[in-house]
Every structure is written in C-alpha cells, then in structure tokens.
Amino acid sequence: MYKRGGRFGKSFDNWWAGFIGSHLVDDLQQDYDVYVLDNYRTGKRENIKSLADDHVFELDIREYDAVEQIMKTYQFDYVIHLAALVSVAESVEKPILSQEINVVATLRLLEIIKKYNSRIKRFIFASSAAVYGDLPDLPKK
C-alpha cells in the first residue's frame, strides 16, 4: 500500500511479509508511502521490519469489512495484490479455501476498490507459478 506523501503516491499491498512482497516493500519504500496487509500465514513481520506498525494491517484479506474500511480511509493510488493460497497441495486438499482466497477475495477487493477508490491509478495482481504446472520448458531459475 502506498499513502499520500510518498514521492509517487500511496499503495495498498496485501500479503507482503513473504519473500516476494518483502523485497518489493524494500524497493518501493524509496519512492512510495507503503502500507501492507498480511495475516502472516506464510510471511513474517520481521521481513517487513522497515515498515512502521501503523503502516501494517495484520488481518486476512477475507476480512472484508476491515479491508473496506482501510480502502475508504486511505484512498490508495495503487493496489498490489499478492494474497493467495500458494500451496498446491493445500489447494487440492482444501478447494473451497483455495477459491475463497484466490478467487472470491480478489473479486471482493476489486469491488471494494470500485466503490471507494474509483480514482485508483493501477491495480496489480500477481499470481503463482503453480498455475503453469510442471512444464519442462518453463524457466525455473
């Protein structure tokens, strides 16, 4: 997440305490006021220790009322959506949970943005490499 006051604006980023998100936070903080939502299911607060506590919302992306209040209050310029159930095994074992996090939560987030952040500059969605399966030609390194 970025907030006004950053060089280029403010951003709302979710599930950013993991490997990819934490590195993006480090990079984006140079030019943006970054805010993060994460439930620490797979990430750790220590991975984003450079963020002040008031820039981190510890909650699940499916806590829609809280997400709605955050979007309404902060009016982010950018939303970078990384929230996902990334374990293929867990997705197979818990297909409803997988759909709730990977599909429904994304759609709900888009609806919340449409309702409260109609002037948003950009919504960026990152998926998992797992969607490609185990293709021999897929670059893995």
PDB file of C-alpha atoms in Angstrom:
ATOM      1  CA  MET A   1       0.000   0.000   0.000  1.00  0.00           C
ATOM      2  CA  TYR A   2       1.186   3.485  -0.603  1.00  0.00           C
ATOM      3  CA  LYS A   3      -0.108   6.553   1.143  1.00  0.00           C
ATOM      4  CA  ARG A   4      -0.040  10.200   0.136  1.00  0.00           C
ATOM      5  CA  GLY A   5       3.209  11.809   0.990  1.00  0.00           C
ATOM      6  CA  GLY A   6       5.376   9.359  -0.885  1.00  0.00           C
ATOM      7  CA  ARG A   7       7.172  10.666  -3.927  1.00  0.00           C
ATOM      8  CA  PHE A   8       4.794   8.902  -6.334  1.00  0.00           C
ATOM      9  CA  GLY A   9       1.753   8.246  -4.157  1.00  0.00           C
ATOM     10  CA  LYS A  10       0.455   5.659  -1.757  1.00  0.00           C
ATOM     11  CA  SER A  11      -0.019   1.942  -2.190  1.00  0.00           C
ATOM     12  CA  PHE A  12      -2.031  -0.816  -0.528  1.00  0.00           C
ATOM     13  CA  ASP A  13      -0.220  -4.138  -0.797  1.00  0.00           C
ATOM     14  CA  ASN A  14      -1.535  -7.373   0.589  1.00  0.00           C
ATOM     15  CA  TRP A  15       0.347 -10.442   1.756  1.00  0.00           C
ATOM     16  CA  TRP A  16       3.651  -8.647   1.644  1.00  0.00           C
ATOM     17  CA  ALA A  17       5.504 -10.226   4.539  1.00  0.00           C
ATOM     18  CA  GLY A  18       6.595 -13.159   2.394  1.00  0.00           C
ATOM     19  CA  PHE A  19       9.651 -13.453   0.167  1.00  0.00           C
ATOM     20  CA  ILE A  20       8.490 -11.546  -2.918  1.00  0.00           C
ATOM     21  CA  GLY A  21       6.415  -8.952  -1.109  1.00  0.00           C
ATOM     22  CA  SER A  22       9.078  -8.084   1.427  1.00  0.00           C
ATOM     23  CA  HIS A  23      11.603  -7.418  -1.323  1.00  0.00           C
ATOM     24  CA  LEU A  24       9.083  -5.246  -3.146  1.00  0.00           C
ATOM     25  CA  VAL A  25       8.467  -3.289   0.056  1.00  0.00           C
ATOM     26  CA  ASP A  26      12.184  -2.582   0.337  1.00  0.00           C
ATOM     27  CA  ASP A  27      12.285  -1.319  -3.237  1.00  0.00           C
ATOM     28  CA  LEU A  28       9.005   0.615  -3.230  1.00  0.00           C
ATOM     29  CA  GLN A  29       9.738   2.463   0.009  1.00  0.00           C
ATOM     30  CA  GLN A  30      12.271   4.557  -1.875  1.00  0.00           C
ATOM     31  CA  ASP A  31       9.507   6.335  -3.820  1.00  0.00           C
ATOM     32  CA  TYR A  32       6.178   5.445  -2.192  1.00  0.00           C
ATOM     33  CA  ASP A  33       4.484   5.548   1.161  1.00  0.00           C
ATOM     34  CA  VAL A  34       3.891   1.812   1.560  1.00  0.00           C
ATOM     35  CA  TYR A  35       1.130   0.170   3.604  1.00  0.00           C
ATOM     36  CA  VAL A  36       0.808  -3.594   3.927  1.00  0.00           C
ATOM     37  CA  LEU A  37      -1.964  -6.033   4.799  1.00  0.00           C
ATOM     38  CA  ASP A  38      -0.842  -9.536   5.793  1.00  0.00           C
ATOM     39  CA  ASN A  39      -2.128 -12.306   8.035  1.00  0.00           C
ATOM     40  CA  TYR A  40       1.366 -13.819   8.425  1.00  0.00           C
ATOM     41  CA  ARG A  41       0.132 -17.227   7.299  1.00  0.00           C
ATOM     42  CA  THR A  42       3.308 -17.711   5.284  1.00  0.00           C
ATOM     43  CA  GLY A  43       5.132 -14.417   5.861  1.00  0.00           C
ATOM     44  CA  LYS A  44       6.740 -12.872   8.919  1.00  0.00           C
ATOM     45  CA  ARG A  45       6.558  -9.376  10.399  1.00  0.00           C
ATOM     46  CA  GLU A  46      10.348  -9.338  10.646  1.00  0.00           C
ATOM     47  CA  ASN A  47      10.503  -9.499   6.822  1.00  0.00           C
ATOM     48  CA  ILE A  48       8.934  -6.039   6.651  1.00  0.00           C
ATOM     49  CA  LYS A  49      10.511  -4.568   9.784  1.00  0.00           C
ATOM     50  CA  SER A  50      11.327  -1.371   7.900  1.00  0.00           C
ATOM     51  CA  LEU A  51       7.602  -0.500   7.948  1.00  0.00           C
ATOM     52  CA  ALA A  52       6.164   1.328  10.939  1.00  0.00           C
ATOM     53  CA  ASP A  53       3.431  -0.537  12.812  1.00  0.00           C
ATOM     54  CA  ASP A  54       0.823   1.992  11.653  1.00  0.00           C
ATOM     55  CA  HIS A  55       1.655   1.016   8.050  1.00  0.00           C
ATOM     56  CA  VAL A  56       0.927  -2.680   8.645  1.00  0.00           C
ATOM     57  CA  PHE A  57      -2.549  -4.187   8.976  1.00  0.00           C
ATOM     58  CA  GLU A  58      -2.476  -7.700  10.413  1.00  0.00           C
ATOM     59  CA  LEU A  59      -5.605  -9.331   9.058  1.00  0.00           C
ATOM     60  CA  ASP A  60      -6.868 -11.776   6.476  1.00  0.00           C
ATOM     61  CA  ILE A  61      -7.805 -10.494   3.010  1.00  0.00           C
ATOM     62  CA  ARG A  62     -11.218 -12.135   3.592  1.00  0.00           C
ATOM     63  CA  GLU A  63     -11.980  -9.760   6.484  1.00  0.00           C
ATOM     64  CA  TYR A  64     -13.924  -7.667   4.011  1.00  0.00           C
ATOM     65  CA  ASP A  65     -15.340  -5.102   6.450  1.00  0.00           C
ATOM     66  CA  ALA A  66     -11.837  -4.250   7.669  1.00  0.00           C
ATOM     67  CA  VAL A  67     -10.439  -4.140   4.120  1.00  0.00           C
ATOM     68  CA  GLU A  68     -13.331  -1.902   3.093  1.00  0.00           C
ATOM     69  CA  GLN A  69     -12.642   0.486   5.986  1.00  0.00           C
ATOM     70  CA  ILE A  70      -8.934   0.638   5.099  1.00  0.00           C
ATOM     71  CA  MET A  71      -9.676   1.404   1.444  1.00  0.00           C
ATOM     72  CA  LYS A  72     -12.263   4.013   2.377  1.00  0.00           C
ATOM     73  CA  THR A  73      -9.925   5.715   4.857  1.00  0.00           C
ATOM     74  CA  TYR A  74      -6.634   5.742   2.956  1.00  0.00           C
ATOM     75  CA  GLN A  75      -7.642   6.239  -0.699  1.00  0.00           C
ATOM     76  CA  PHE A  76      -4.619   4.431  -2.134  1.00  0.00           C
ATOM     77  CA  ASP A  77      -3.168   5.321  -5.509  1.00  0.00           C
ATOM     78  CA  TYR A  78      -2.011   1.767  -6.194  1.00  0.00           C
ATOM     79  CA  VAL A  79      -3.022  -1.689  -5.004  1.00  0.00           C
ATOM     80  CA  ILE A  80      -0.627  -4.582  -5.456  1.00  0.00           C
ATOM     81  CA  HIS A  81      -2.474  -7.819  -4.743  1.00  0.00           C
ATOM     82  CA  LEU A  82      -0.311 -10.801  -3.798  1.00  0.00           C
ATOM     83  CA  ALA A  83      -2.717 -12.567  -1.431  1.00  0.00           C
ATOM     84  CA  ALA A  84      -3.069 -16.216  -2.389  1.00  0.00           C
ATOM     85  CA  LEU A  85      -3.185 -19.738  -1.067  1.00  0.00           C
ATOM     86  CA  VAL A  86       0.116 -20.702  -2.645  1.00  0.00           C
ATOM     87  CA  SER A  87       0.463 -24.332  -1.641  1.00  0.00           C
ATOM     88  CA  VAL A  88      -0.699 -26.585  -4.464  1.00  0.00           C
ATOM     89  CA  ALA A  89      -1.138 -29.470  -2.026  1.00  0.00           C
ATOM     90  CA  GLU A  90      -3.272 -27.341   0.288  1.00  0.00           C
ATOM     91  CA  SER A  91      -5.304 -26.029  -2.660  1.00  0.00           C
ATOM     92  CA  VAL A  92      -6.097 -29.606  -3.690  1.00  0.00           C
ATOM     93  CA  GLU A  93      -6.815 -30.648  -0.119  1.00  0.00           C
ATOM     94  CA  LYS A  94      -8.948 -27.549   0.623  1.00  0.00           C
ATOM     95  CA  PRO A  95     -10.514 -26.437  -2.679  1.00  0.00           C
ATOM     96  CA  ILE A  96     -13.132 -24.194  -1.078  1.00  0.00           C
ATOM     97  CA  LEU A  97     -10.495 -22.323   0.922  1.00  0.00           C
ATOM     98  CA  SER A  98      -8.429 -22.025  -2.251  1.00  0.00           C
ATOM     99  CA  GLN A  99     -11.353 -20.459  -4.124  1.00  0.00           C
ATOM    100  CA  GLU A 100     -12.207 -18.153  -1.215  1.00  0.00           C
ATOM    101  CA  ILE A 101      -8.687 -16.729  -1.062  1.00  0.00           C
ATOM    102  CA  ASN A 102      -7.547 -16.966  -4.683  1.00  0.00           C
ATOM    103  CA  VAL A 103     -10.757 -16.002  -6.484  1.00  0.00           C
ATOM    104  CA  VAL A 104     -13.506 -14.618  -4.260  1.00  0.00           C
ATOM    105  CA  ALA A 105     -11.218 -12.380  -2.177  1.00  0.00           C
ATOM    106  CA  THR A 106      -9.734 -10.916  -5.362  1.00  0.00           C
ATOM    107  CA  LEU A 107     -13.182 -10.143  -6.748  1.00  0.00           C
ATOM    108  CA  ARG A 108     -14.315  -8.652  -3.444  1.00  0.00           C
ATOM    109  CA  LEU A 109     -11.187  -6.488  -3.308  1.00  0.00           C
ATOM    110  CA  LEU A 110     -11.900  -5.220  -6.822  1.00  0.00           C
ATOM    111  CA  GLU A 111     -15.487  -4.396  -5.825  1.00  0.00           C
ATOM    112  CA  ILE A 112     -14.271  -2.520  -2.738  1.00  0.00           C
ATOM    113  CA  ILE A 113     -11.805  -0.561  -4.868  1.00  0.00           C
ATOM    114  CA  LYS A 114     -14.550   0.264  -7.352  1.00  0.00           C
ATOM    115  CA  LYS A 115     -16.730   1.539  -4.517  1.00  0.00           C
ATOM    116  CA  TYR A 116     -14.149   3.564  -2.545  1.00  0.00           C
ATOM    117  CA  ASN A 117     -11.112   4.145  -4.750  1.00  0.00           C
ATOM    118  CA  SER A 118     -12.563   4.925  -8.158  1.00  0.00           C
ATOM    119  CA  ARG A 119      -9.567   7.124  -9.000  1.00  0.00           C
ATOM    120  CA  ILE A 120      -7.021   4.407  -8.341  1.00  0.00           C
ATOM    121  CA  LYS A 121      -4.110   4.642 -10.757  1.00  0.00           C
ATOM    122  CA  ARG A 122      -3.292   0.957 -11.001  1.00  0.00           C
ATOM    123  CA  PHE A 123      -4.297  -2.471  -9.665  1.00  0.00           C
ATOM    124  CA  ILE A 124      -1.516  -5.032  -9.969  1.00  0.00           C
ATOM    125  CA  PHE A 125      -2.286  -8.723  -9.492  1.00  0.00           C
ATOM    126  CA  ALA A 126       0.407 -11.347  -9.114  1.00  0.00           C
ATOM    127  CA  SER A 127      -0.449 -14.995  -9.478  1.00  0.00           C
ATOM    128  CA  SER A 128       1.527 -18.096  -8.618  1.00  0.00           C
ATOM    129  CA  ALA A 129       3.910 -20.023 -10.853  1.00  0.00           C
ATOM    130  CA  ALA A 130       1.831 -23.042  -9.828  1.00  0.00           C
ATOM    131  CA  VAL A 131      -0.761 -22.091 -12.473  1.00  0.00           C
ATOM    132  CA  TYR A 132       1.709 -23.240 -15.127  1.00  0.00           C
ATOM    133  CA  GLY A 133       2.177 -26.720 -13.712  1.00  0.00           C
ATOM    134  CA  ASP A 134       5.446 -28.599 -14.140  1.00  0.00           C
ATOM    135  CA  LEU A 135       6.290 -27.722 -17.729  1.00  0.00           C
ATOM    136  CA  PRO A 136       9.793 -28.794 -18.782  1.00  0.00           C
ATOM    137  CA  ASP A 137      10.303 -25.608 -20.851  1.00  0.00           C
ATOM    138  CA  LEU A 138       9.265 -23.258 -18.048  1.00  0.00           C
ATOM    139  CA  PRO A 139      12.193 -21.161 -16.799  1.00  0.00           C
ATOM    140  CA  LYS A 140      12.699 -22.012 -13.146  1.00  0.00           C
ATOM    141  CA  LYS A 141      15.911 -20.215 -12.317  1.00  0.00           C
TER     142      LYS A 141
END
